[in-house]
mmCIF file of C-alpha atoms in Angstrom:
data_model
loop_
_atom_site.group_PDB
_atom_site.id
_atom_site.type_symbol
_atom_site.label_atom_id
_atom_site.label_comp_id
_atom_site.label_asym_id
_atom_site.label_seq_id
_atom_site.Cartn_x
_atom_site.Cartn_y
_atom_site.Cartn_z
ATOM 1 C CA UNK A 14 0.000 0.000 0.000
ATOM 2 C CA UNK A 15 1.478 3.034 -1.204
ATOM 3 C CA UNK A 16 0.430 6.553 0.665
ATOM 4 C CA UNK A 17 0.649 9.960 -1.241
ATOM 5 C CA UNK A 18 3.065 12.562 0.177
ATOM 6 C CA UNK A 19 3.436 15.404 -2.096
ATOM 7 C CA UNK A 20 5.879 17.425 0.475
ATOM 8 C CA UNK A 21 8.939 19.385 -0.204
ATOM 9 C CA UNK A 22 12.109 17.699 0.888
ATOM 10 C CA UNK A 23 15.771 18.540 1.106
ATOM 11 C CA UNK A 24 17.873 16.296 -0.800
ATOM 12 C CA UNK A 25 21.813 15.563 -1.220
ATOM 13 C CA UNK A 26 22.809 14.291 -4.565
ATOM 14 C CA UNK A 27 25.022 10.846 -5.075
ATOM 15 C CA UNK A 28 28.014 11.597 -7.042
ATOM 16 C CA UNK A 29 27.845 8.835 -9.468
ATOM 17 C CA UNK A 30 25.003 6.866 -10.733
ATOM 18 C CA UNK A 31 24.447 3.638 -13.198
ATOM 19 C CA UNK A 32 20.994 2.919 -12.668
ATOM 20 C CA UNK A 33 19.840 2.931 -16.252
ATOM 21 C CA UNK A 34 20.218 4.341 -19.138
ATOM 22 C CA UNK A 35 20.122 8.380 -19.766
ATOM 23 C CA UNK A 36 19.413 8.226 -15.365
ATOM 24 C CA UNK A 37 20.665 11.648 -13.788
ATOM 25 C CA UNK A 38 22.539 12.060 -10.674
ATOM 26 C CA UNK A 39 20.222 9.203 -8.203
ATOM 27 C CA UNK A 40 19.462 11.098 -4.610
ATOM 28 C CA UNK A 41 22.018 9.824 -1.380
ATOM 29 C CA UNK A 42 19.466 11.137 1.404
ATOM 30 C CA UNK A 43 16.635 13.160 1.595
ATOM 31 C CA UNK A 44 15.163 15.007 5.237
ATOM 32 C CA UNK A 45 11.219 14.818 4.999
ATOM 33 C CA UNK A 46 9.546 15.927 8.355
ATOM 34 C CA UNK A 47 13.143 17.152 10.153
ATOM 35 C CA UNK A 48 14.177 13.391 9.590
ATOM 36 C CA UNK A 49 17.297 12.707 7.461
ATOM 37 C CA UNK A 50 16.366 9.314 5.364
ATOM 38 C CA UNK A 51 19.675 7.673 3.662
ATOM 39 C CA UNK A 52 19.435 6.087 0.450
ATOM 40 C CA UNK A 53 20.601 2.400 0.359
ATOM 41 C CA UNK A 54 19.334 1.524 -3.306
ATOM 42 C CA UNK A 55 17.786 3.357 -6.478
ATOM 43 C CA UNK A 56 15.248 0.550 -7.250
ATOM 44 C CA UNK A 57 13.792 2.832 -10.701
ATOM 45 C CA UNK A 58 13.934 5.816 -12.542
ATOM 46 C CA UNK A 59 11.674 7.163 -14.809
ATOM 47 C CA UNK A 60 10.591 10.523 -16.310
ATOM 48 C CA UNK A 61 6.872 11.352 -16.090
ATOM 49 C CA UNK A 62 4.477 13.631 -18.279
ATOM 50 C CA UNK A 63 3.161 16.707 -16.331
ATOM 51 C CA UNK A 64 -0.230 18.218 -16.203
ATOM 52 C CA UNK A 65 1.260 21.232 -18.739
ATOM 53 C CA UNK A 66 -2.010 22.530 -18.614
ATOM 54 C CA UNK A 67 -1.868 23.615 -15.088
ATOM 55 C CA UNK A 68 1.467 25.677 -15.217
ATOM 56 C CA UNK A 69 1.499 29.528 -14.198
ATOM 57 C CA UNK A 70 2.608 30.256 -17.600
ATOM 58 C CA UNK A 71 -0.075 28.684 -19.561
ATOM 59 C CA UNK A 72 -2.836 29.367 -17.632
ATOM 60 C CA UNK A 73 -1.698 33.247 -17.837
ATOM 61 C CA UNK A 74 -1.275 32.650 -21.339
ATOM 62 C CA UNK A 75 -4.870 30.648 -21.981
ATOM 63 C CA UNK A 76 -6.304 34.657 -20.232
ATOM 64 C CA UNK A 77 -4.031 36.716 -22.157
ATOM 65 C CA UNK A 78 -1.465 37.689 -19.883
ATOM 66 C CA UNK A 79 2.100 38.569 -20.041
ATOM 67 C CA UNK A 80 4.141 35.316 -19.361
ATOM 68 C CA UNK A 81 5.395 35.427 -15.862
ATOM 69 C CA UNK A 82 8.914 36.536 -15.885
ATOM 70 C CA UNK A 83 11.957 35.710 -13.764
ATOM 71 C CA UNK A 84 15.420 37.940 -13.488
ATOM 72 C CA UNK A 85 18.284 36.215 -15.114
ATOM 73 C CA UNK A 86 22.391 36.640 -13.477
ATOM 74 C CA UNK A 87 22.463 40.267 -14.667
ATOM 75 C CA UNK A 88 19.312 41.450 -14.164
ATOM 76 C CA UNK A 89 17.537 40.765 -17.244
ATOM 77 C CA UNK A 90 13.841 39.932 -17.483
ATOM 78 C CA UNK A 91 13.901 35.990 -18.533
ATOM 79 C CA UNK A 92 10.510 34.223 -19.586
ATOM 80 C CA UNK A 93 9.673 31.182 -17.894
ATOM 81 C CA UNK A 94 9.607 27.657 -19.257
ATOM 82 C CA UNK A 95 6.976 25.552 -19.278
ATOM 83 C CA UNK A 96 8.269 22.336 -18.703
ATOM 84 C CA UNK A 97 6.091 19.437 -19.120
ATOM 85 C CA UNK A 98 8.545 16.351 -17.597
ATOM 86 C CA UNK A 99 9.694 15.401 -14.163
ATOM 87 C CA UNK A 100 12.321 12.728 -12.835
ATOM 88 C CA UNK A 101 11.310 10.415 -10.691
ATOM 89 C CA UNK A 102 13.214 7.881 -8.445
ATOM 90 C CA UNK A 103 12.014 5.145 -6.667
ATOM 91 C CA UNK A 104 14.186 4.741 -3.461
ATOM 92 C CA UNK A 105 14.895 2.087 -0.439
ATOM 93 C CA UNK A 106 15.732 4.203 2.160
ATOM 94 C CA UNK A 107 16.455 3.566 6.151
ATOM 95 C CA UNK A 108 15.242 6.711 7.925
ATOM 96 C CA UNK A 109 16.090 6.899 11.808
ATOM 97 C CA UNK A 110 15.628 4.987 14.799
ATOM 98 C CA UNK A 111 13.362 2.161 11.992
ATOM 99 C CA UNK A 112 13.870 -1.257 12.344
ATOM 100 C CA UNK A 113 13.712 -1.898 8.702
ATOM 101 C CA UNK A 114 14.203 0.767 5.533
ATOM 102 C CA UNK A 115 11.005 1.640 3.509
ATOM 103 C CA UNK A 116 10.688 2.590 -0.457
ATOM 104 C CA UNK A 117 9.911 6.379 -1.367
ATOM 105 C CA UNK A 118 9.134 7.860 -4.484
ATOM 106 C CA UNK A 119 10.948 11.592 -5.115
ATOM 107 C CA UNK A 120 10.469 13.621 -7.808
ATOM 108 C CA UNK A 121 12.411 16.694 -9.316
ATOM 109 C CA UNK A 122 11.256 19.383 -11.501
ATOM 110 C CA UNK A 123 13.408 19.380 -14.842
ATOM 111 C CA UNK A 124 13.512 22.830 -14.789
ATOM 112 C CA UNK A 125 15.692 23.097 -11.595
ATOM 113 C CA UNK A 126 19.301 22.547 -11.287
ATOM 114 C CA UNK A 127 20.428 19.165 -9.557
ATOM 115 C CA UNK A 128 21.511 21.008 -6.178
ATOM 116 C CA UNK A 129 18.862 19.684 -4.366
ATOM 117 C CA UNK A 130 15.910 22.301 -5.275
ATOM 118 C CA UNK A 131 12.643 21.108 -6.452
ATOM 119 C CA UNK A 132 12.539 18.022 -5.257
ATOM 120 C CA UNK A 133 9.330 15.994 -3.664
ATOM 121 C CA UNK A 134 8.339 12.817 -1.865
ATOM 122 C CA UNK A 135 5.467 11.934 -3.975
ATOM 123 C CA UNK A 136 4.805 8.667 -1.998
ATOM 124 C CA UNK A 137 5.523 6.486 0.584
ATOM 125 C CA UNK A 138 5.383 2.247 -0.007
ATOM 126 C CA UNK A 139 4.398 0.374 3.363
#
């Protein structure tokens, strides 16, 4: 039974990953609820389709707004990308003081950098 999370977590990056072919850089640990949770096997990958029609920049697009805009490295006004993909990994991870370690699915946004922003627990397996 598998319990949707959808929460913001923290996450530090392994440094070198062959789980599959075209995989990113796989997740080490993750802190979800002030708990630090430490990887111990990628068990998937995957890339999933978003919901495109829900972004900010279509739906101000679909009204006829301006695109929402962000400020680049030198102050220049930057549209914003709708992306429609996100990576997902499917994780066994121990968290603390548990007996046994659990499986966790975490997403990332393909629009962030890998340093650990935009990343979610999307569920939890029990």
């Amino acid at each position: 039974m598998a319990r949707r999370i959808g929460e913001a977590v923290a996450v530090r990056l392994a440094q070198d990953v062959t789980s599959g072919a075209g995989a990113g850089v796989a997740p080490a640990s993750f802190i979800w609820r002030d708990r630090v949770y430490v990887v111990r096997e990628v068990l998937g990958y995957w890339r999933e389709r978003q919901a495109w029609w829900n972004a900010p920049a279509v739906r101000a697009a679909a009204v006829g707004e301006d695109l929402p805009m962000a400020v680049g490295a030198e102050g220049q006004a930057l549209k914003v990308a709708v992306d429609h993909e996100r990576e997902v990994w499917r994780v066994e991870a121990r968290g603390p003081r548990t007996v046994g370690a659990g499986v966790y699915d975490i997403s990332r946004e393909t629009t962030r950098g890998t340093d650990g922003e935009g990343w979610r627990l999307l569920a939890v397996a029990d």
